[in-house]
């Protein structure tokens, strides 16, 4: 029997678990889960959506097989679990801005190999002596494809579920391919990254089942809402609405002054409107209210530029959401779906 509910799977544990909760709340998609032991929850602002909690790898499998409509997981897990079988999965957003890490090759500090070319030469020498280069990793498929790309052979890939850093020390691997955040763990265990051994850069991503998007209009509608909320939050992050009053003869003359400044361009330009004074003083210049969105790194430079053109009483407010007419990622999703037809 076909499903009628709409499902979003989130990580039940691991580094992405709490971050996913916090991120969705910041997007206006707060999760209601009265009992932390429950494996289902709701999002009041999207009542048609059922939130489920699974292991990150199972999320990819569920979306790929269609038992889950949407999933939030890491690009590293997606790359491994959907390797060669990702035609049923569509990435809706690959840069959610949390859970950053990289998948890297690392060797013991005392080994001379520093580049992938060195690694290939090492593997060749071992092969001539009847042994393969042993690489311990939790990402067998992704790592294997990367090593093949650089001609590293012969290789024996060792699937390890526990701690990887100990593998070279106790002698069952020569090299490891592991997730790296700060690199401290590698250094503490006397391991060094291969200079050009970056296999994958990862962060949290939102994925969906293609068939569900194509055949169920209600799933497509939820996809748009998810993208809208997420993009509006990310677009507003580190953005400020700056309001000030400026003396001038017309909105056009003020706009000309503002657009001549490098930090007063805004999203599409400033919004300028007349200020209606309680008492008009003869011969006093007219006042205009100016609104403009400024990115945080440019904020103080923009305020200084506003003052140079006569800005007074500058008010700065953080932006919570900035909604576009239609999110670019939603258009990209439709294009991808139409391209599969």
Short mmCIF file of C-alpha atoms in Angstrom, two decimals:
data_model
loop_
_atom_site.label_atom_id
_atom_site.label_comp_id
_atom_site.label_asym_id
_atom_site.label_seq_id
_atom_site.Cartn_x
_atom_site.Cartn_y
_atom_site.Cartn_z
CA UNK A 1 0.00 0.00 0.00
CA UNK A 2 1.36 3.41 -0.96
CA UNK A 3 2.13 5.99 1.73
CA UNK A 4 0.18 9.19 2.16
CA UNK A 5 2.32 10.80 4.86
CA UNK A 6 5.35 13.01 4.16
CA UNK A 7 8.53 12.13 6.02
CA UNK A 8 11.67 14.05 6.92
CA UNK A 9 14.47 12.04 8.54
CA UNK A 10 16.99 13.68 10.87
CA UNK A 11 20.09 12.15 12.49
CA UNK A 12 19.20 10.30 15.69
CA UNK A 13 22.73 10.68 17.06
CA UNK A 14 26.18 11.95 16.21
CA UNK A 15 27.58 15.39 15.51
CA UNK A 16 24.68 16.48 13.30
CA UNK A 17 21.89 15.56 15.74
CA UNK A 18 21.73 18.70 17.93
CA UNK A 19 22.97 20.98 15.15
CA UNK A 20 20.07 19.88 12.94
CA UNK A 21 17.58 20.78 15.69
CA UNK A 22 19.18 24.20 16.24
CA UNK A 23 19.43 24.94 12.53
CA UNK A 24 15.82 24.10 11.76
CA UNK A 25 14.65 26.19 14.73
CA UNK A 26 16.67 29.14 13.42
CA UNK A 27 14.93 28.65 10.07
CA UNK A 28 11.51 28.89 11.73
CA UNK A 29 11.03 25.11 11.65
CA UNK A 30 11.16 24.29 15.36
CA UNK A 31 10.70 20.60 16.10
CA UNK A 32 8.13 19.54 18.69
CA UNK A 33 9.34 16.36 20.38
CA UNK A 34 7.90 16.12 23.90
CA UNK A 35 9.67 12.85 24.63
CA UNK A 36 13.35 12.62 23.57
CA UNK A 37 13.01 8.84 23.35
CA UNK A 38 10.34 9.08 20.66
CA UNK A 39 11.47 8.41 17.13
CA UNK A 40 8.81 10.64 15.60
CA UNK A 41 8.13 14.36 16.00
CA UNK A 42 6.32 17.23 14.31
CA UNK A 43 7.11 20.70 13.02
CA UNK A 44 4.12 22.92 13.91
CA UNK A 45 4.84 25.34 11.06
CA UNK A 46 4.75 22.37 8.62
CA UNK A 47 2.04 20.16 10.17
CA UNK A 48 1.84 17.89 7.13
CA UNK A 49 5.42 16.77 7.72
CA UNK A 50 6.38 13.89 10.03
CA UNK A 51 9.90 14.05 11.44
CA UNK A 52 11.65 10.73 12.00
CA UNK A 53 15.03 10.01 13.59
CA UNK A 54 17.48 7.56 12.06
CA UNK A 55 21.19 6.92 11.80
CA UNK A 56 22.78 9.17 9.14
CA UNK A 57 23.56 6.24 6.87
CA UNK A 58 20.03 4.88 7.16
CA UNK A 59 18.68 8.28 6.16
CA UNK A 60 20.46 8.05 2.81
CA UNK A 61 19.24 4.49 2.30
CA UNK A 62 15.67 5.47 3.20
CA UNK A 63 15.62 8.41 0.79
CA UNK A 64 17.21 6.31 -1.95
CA UNK A 65 14.64 3.52 -1.53
CA UNK A 66 11.68 5.90 -1.10
CA UNK A 67 10.63 5.04 2.46
CA UNK A 68 11.73 8.59 3.38
CA UNK A 69 10.83 11.67 1.32
CA UNK A 70 13.41 14.13 2.73
CA UNK A 71 16.58 13.63 4.71
CA UNK A 72 19.17 15.77 6.42
CA UNK A 73 22.60 14.16 6.58
CA UNK A 74 26.25 14.83 5.79
CA UNK A 75 27.70 14.98 2.29
CA UNK A 76 30.30 12.44 3.43
CA UNK A 77 27.63 9.88 4.34
CA UNK A 78 25.69 10.66 1.17
CA UNK A 79 28.78 10.15 -0.97
CA UNK A 80 29.49 6.76 0.59
CA UNK A 81 26.00 5.30 1.01
CA UNK A 82 24.67 6.47 -2.35
CA UNK A 83 27.88 5.81 -4.30
CA UNK A 84 26.94 4.65 -7.78
CA UNK A 85 23.25 4.47 -6.80
CA UNK A 86 22.33 8.13 -6.36
CA UNK A 87 19.99 8.41 -9.37
CA UNK A 88 16.95 8.27 -7.07
CA UNK A 89 18.26 11.01 -4.75
CA UNK A 90 18.18 14.74 -5.46
CA UNK A 91 20.26 17.15 -3.39
CA UNK A 92 18.05 20.14 -2.55
CA UNK A 93 20.69 22.04 -0.58
CA UNK A 94 24.37 21.13 -0.23
CA UNK A 95 25.52 24.06 1.95
CA UNK A 96 23.46 24.27 5.14
CA UNK A 97 26.44 25.76 6.95
CA UNK A 98 26.91 23.32 9.82
CA UNK A 99 28.68 20.01 10.41
CA UNK A 100 31.81 20.95 8.42
CA UNK A 101 34.58 18.37 8.05
CA UNK A 102 36.84 16.86 5.42
CA UNK A 103 37.68 13.30 4.49
CA UNK A 104 41.46 13.08 4.25
CA UNK A 105 44.22 10.55 3.76
CA UNK A 106 46.79 10.51 6.56
CA UNK A 107 50.03 8.63 7.20
CA UNK A 108 52.32 8.23 10.23
CA UNK A 109 54.57 11.26 10.70
CA UNK A 110 57.75 9.22 10.19
CA UNK A 111 56.71 8.06 6.71
CA UNK A 112 58.26 10.04 3.83
CA UNK A 113 55.09 10.04 1.67
CA UNK A 114 53.67 13.57 1.43
CA UNK A 115 51.73 13.63 -1.84
CA UNK A 116 49.44 11.34 -3.78
CA UNK A 117 52.30 10.72 -6.20
CA UNK A 118 54.40 9.55 -3.25
CA UNK A 119 51.54 7.31 -2.15
CA UNK A 120 51.25 5.81 -5.63
CA UNK A 121 55.00 5.12 -5.68
CA UNK A 122 54.81 3.54 -2.23
CA UNK A 123 51.94 1.27 -3.31
CA UNK A 124 53.85 0.26 -6.45
CA UNK A 125 56.94 -0.66 -4.43
CA UNK A 126 54.83 -2.73 -2.05
CA UNK A 127 53.16 -4.45 -4.98
CA UNK A 128 56.50 -5.45 -6.44
CA UNK A 129 57.24 -7.13 -3.10
CA UNK A 130 53.94 -9.02 -3.07
CA UNK A 131 51.94 -6.76 -0.72
CA UNK A 132 49.20 -4.15 -1.11
CA UNK A 133 49.06 -0.70 0.49
CA UNK A 134 46.62 -1.13 3.38
CA UNK A 135 44.15 1.74 3.86
CA UNK A 136 41.82 1.73 6.87
CA UNK A 137 38.61 3.74 6.54
CA UNK A 138 34.87 3.88 7.16
CA UNK A 139 34.40 5.22 3.62
CA UNK A 140 35.42 2.28 1.45
CA UNK A 141 33.73 3.27 -1.80
CA UNK A 142 34.56 6.99 -1.69
CA UNK A 143 38.18 6.34 -0.69
CA UNK A 144 38.63 3.55 -3.22
CA UNK A 145 37.46 5.77 -6.07
CA UNK A 146 39.82 8.55 -4.97
CA UNK A 147 42.83 6.21 -4.80
CA UNK A 148 41.98 4.78 -8.21
CA UNK A 149 41.81 8.31 -9.65
CA UNK A 150 45.41 8.90 -8.56
CA UNK A 151 46.64 5.51 -9.71
CA UNK A 152 47.40 4.22 -6.21
CA UNK A 153 47.62 0.43 -6.63
CA UNK A 154 47.66 -2.27 -5.44
CA UNK A 155 45.49 -1.30 -2.48
CA UNK A 156 43.72 -3.24 0.23
CA UNK A 157 40.83 -1.28 1.74
CA UNK A 158 40.08 -2.23 5.35
CA UNK A 159 36.62 -1.38 6.65
CA UNK A 160 36.96 -0.12 10.23
CA UNK A 161 34.01 0.86 12.42
CA UNK A 162 35.97 1.94 15.50
CA UNK A 163 38.89 4.29 16.05
CA UNK A 164 41.02 4.67 12.94
CA UNK A 165 44.00 6.62 14.28
CA UNK A 166 45.40 3.55 16.06
CA UNK A 167 45.44 1.39 12.90
CA UNK A 168 48.98 2.26 11.63
CA UNK A 169 50.46 2.05 15.13
CA UNK A 170 49.22 -1.46 15.81
CA UNK A 171 50.15 -2.58 12.34
CA UNK A 172 47.00 -3.50 10.45
CA UNK A 173 47.05 -0.47 8.12
CA UNK A 174 49.64 1.75 6.45
CA UNK A 175 47.35 4.70 5.75
CA UNK A 176 43.99 5.90 7.05
CA UNK A 177 41.20 7.87 5.38
CA UNK A 178 39.23 9.62 8.10
CA UNK A 179 37.05 12.64 8.78
CA UNK A 180 39.00 15.67 9.99
CA UNK A 181 37.62 18.76 11.72
CA UNK A 182 40.50 20.50 13.49
CA UNK A 183 43.28 17.98 12.84
CA UNK A 184 44.16 17.81 16.54
CA UNK A 185 43.32 14.11 16.84
CA UNK A 186 45.64 13.28 13.95
CA UNK A 187 48.50 15.25 15.47
CA UNK A 188 47.94 13.73 18.90
CA UNK A 189 48.32 10.31 17.31
CA UNK A 190 51.40 11.31 15.29
CA UNK A 191 49.66 11.24 11.93
CA UNK A 192 50.06 13.71 9.08
CA UNK A 193 47.66 14.51 6.24
CA UNK A 194 48.75 13.86 2.66
CA UNK A 195 49.16 17.31 1.09
CA UNK A 196 46.79 16.68 -1.83
CA UNK A 197 44.92 13.87 -0.10
CA UNK A 198 41.64 15.73 0.41
CA UNK A 199 39.03 13.20 -0.68
CA UNK A 200 35.90 15.18 0.13
CA UNK A 201 34.75 18.40 1.80
CA UNK A 202 31.57 17.78 3.76
CA UNK A 203 28.83 19.61 5.62
CA UNK A 204 25.15 19.04 6.29
CA UNK A 205 22.89 18.73 3.26
CA UNK A 206 19.19 18.30 2.51
CA UNK A 207 18.19 15.54 0.10
CA UNK A 208 14.93 14.25 -1.33
CA UNK A 209 13.57 11.23 -3.18
CA UNK A 210 13.15 12.15 -6.85
CA UNK A 211 10.15 9.91 -7.46
CA UNK A 212 8.24 11.43 -4.55
CA UNK A 213 8.91 14.94 -5.86
CA UNK A 214 7.73 13.96 -9.34
CA UNK A 215 4.62 11.97 -8.47
CA UNK A 216 3.27 13.61 -5.30
CA UNK A 217 2.34 17.29 -5.55
CA UNK A 218 2.11 17.55 -1.76
CA UNK A 219 5.74 16.45 -1.43
CA UNK A 220 6.80 19.01 -4.04
CA UNK A 221 4.91 21.69 -2.10
CA UNK A 222 6.70 20.78 1.14
CA UNK A 223 10.03 20.81 -0.72
CA UNK A 224 9.39 24.40 -1.75
CA UNK A 225 8.49 25.39 1.81
CA UNK A 226 11.61 23.73 3.24
CA UNK A 227 13.81 25.49 0.68
CA UNK A 228 12.01 28.81 1.29
CA UNK A 229 12.56 28.68 5.05
CA UNK A 230 16.17 27.53 4.77
CA UNK A 231 17.19 29.98 2.06
CA UNK A 232 15.45 32.90 3.79
CA UNK A 233 17.38 32.16 6.98
CA UNK A 234 20.74 31.63 5.28
CA UNK A 235 20.28 34.71 3.13
CA UNK A 236 19.53 36.80 6.23
CA UNK A 237 22.38 35.36 8.29
CA UNK A 238 24.94 38.09 9.03
CA UNK A 239 22.70 40.68 7.32
CA UNK A 240 21.42 43.88 8.89
CA UNK A 241 18.65 46.28 7.96
CA UNK A 242 20.07 49.78 8.24
CA UNK A 243 17.65 52.73 8.49
CA UNK A 244 18.65 56.36 8.52
CA UNK A 245 17.37 59.82 7.60
CA UNK A 246 19.17 61.77 4.90
CA UNK A 247 18.74 65.38 3.77
CA UNK A 248 18.29 65.80 0.05
CA UNK A 249 16.34 67.26 -2.82
CA UNK A 250 14.90 64.00 -4.17
CA UNK A 251 15.09 60.20 -3.76
CA UNK A 252 17.01 60.03 -7.03
CA UNK A 253 19.73 62.44 -5.88
CA UNK A 254 20.21 60.49 -2.63
CA UNK A 255 20.26 57.17 -4.50
CA UNK A 256 22.93 58.53 -6.83
CA UNK A 257 25.12 59.43 -3.86
CA UNK A 258 24.57 56.06 -2.22
CA UNK A 259 25.25 53.99 -5.32
CA UNK A 260 28.53 55.83 -5.79
CA UNK A 261 29.71 54.33 -2.47
CA UNK A 262 31.15 50.76 -2.45
CA UNK A 263 29.17 49.54 0.58
CA UNK A 264 25.76 51.13 0.02
CA UNK A 265 24.45 49.02 -2.87
CA UNK A 266 22.15 46.75 -0.80
CA UNK A 267 20.45 43.71 -2.29
CA UNK A 268 19.04 45.56 -5.31
CA UNK A 269 19.55 49.14 -4.20
CA UNK A 270 18.28 51.38 -1.38
CA UNK A 271 14.63 52.03 -0.55
CA UNK A 272 14.05 55.78 -0.14
CA UNK A 273 10.86 57.54 0.97
CA UNK A 274 9.99 61.10 2.08
CA UNK A 275 9.85 61.82 5.80
CA UNK A 276 6.64 63.64 6.73
CA UNK A 277 7.70 66.26 9.31
CA UNK A 278 5.32 67.38 12.05
CA UNK A 279 6.34 70.97 11.44
CA UNK A 280 7.77 72.14 8.16
CA UNK A 281 10.47 74.78 8.52
CA UNK A 282 10.76 77.10 5.50
CA UNK A 283 13.98 76.74 3.50
CA UNK A 284 14.98 73.59 5.43
CA UNK A 285 16.04 70.73 3.10
CA UNK A 286 13.67 67.81 2.79
CA UNK A 287 14.38 64.65 4.75
CA UNK A 288 14.18 61.15 3.33
CA UNK A 289 14.13 57.80 5.13
CA UNK A 290 16.62 55.31 3.69
CA UNK A 291 16.46 51.52 4.19
CA UNK A 292 19.19 49.22 3.00
CA UNK A 293 20.38 45.68 3.78
CA UNK A 294 24.08 45.44 4.66
CA UNK A 295 26.27 42.38 5.22
CA UNK A 296 27.98 42.24 8.62
CA UNK A 297 31.58 42.56 7.32
CA UNK A 298 30.61 45.84 5.60
CA UNK A 299 28.44 47.27 8.37
CA UNK A 300 30.74 49.89 9.91
CA UNK A 301 32.12 50.97 6.54
CA UNK A 302 28.54 51.40 5.31
CA UNK A 303 27.61 53.50 8.36
CA UNK A 304 30.64 55.74 7.75
CA UNK A 305 29.60 56.17 4.11
CA UNK A 306 26.02 57.04 5.14
CA UNK A 307 27.38 59.76 7.40
CA UNK A 308 29.45 61.24 4.57
CA UNK A 309 26.31 61.72 2.49
CA UNK A 310 24.38 63.30 5.38
CA UNK A 311 22.86 60.31 7.15
CA UNK A 312 21.53 60.97 10.65
CA UNK A 313 20.14 58.72 13.40
CA UNK A 314 21.33 55.41 11.97
CA UNK A 315 19.35 52.42 13.28
CA UNK A 316 20.66 48.86 12.76
CA UNK A 317 18.48 45.75 13.12
CA UNK A 318 19.50 42.13 12.49
CA UNK A 319 17.58 40.40 9.70
CA UNK A 320 15.88 37.13 10.57
CA UNK A 321 14.64 36.13 7.12
CA UNK A 322 15.10 37.47 3.61
CA UNK A 323 12.64 35.86 1.20
CA UNK A 324 13.26 35.96 -2.52
CA UNK A 325 10.55 36.05 -5.18
CA UNK A 326 11.46 32.43 -5.92
CA UNK A 327 14.48 30.70 -4.36
CA UNK A 328 17.21 29.87 -6.82
CA UNK A 329 17.57 26.38 -5.34
CA UNK A 330 13.88 25.72 -5.90
CA UNK A 331 14.30 26.63 -9.57
CA UNK A 332 17.34 24.35 -9.71
CA UNK A 333 15.26 21.51 -8.23
CA UNK A 334 12.55 21.93 -10.87
CA UNK A 335 15.17 22.03 -13.62
CA UNK A 336 16.76 18.82 -12.34
CA UNK A 337 13.38 17.07 -12.15
CA UNK A 338 12.38 18.18 -15.64
CA UNK A 339 15.75 17.05 -16.97
CA UNK A 340 15.06 13.50 -15.77
CA UNK A 341 11.85 13.21 -17.75
#
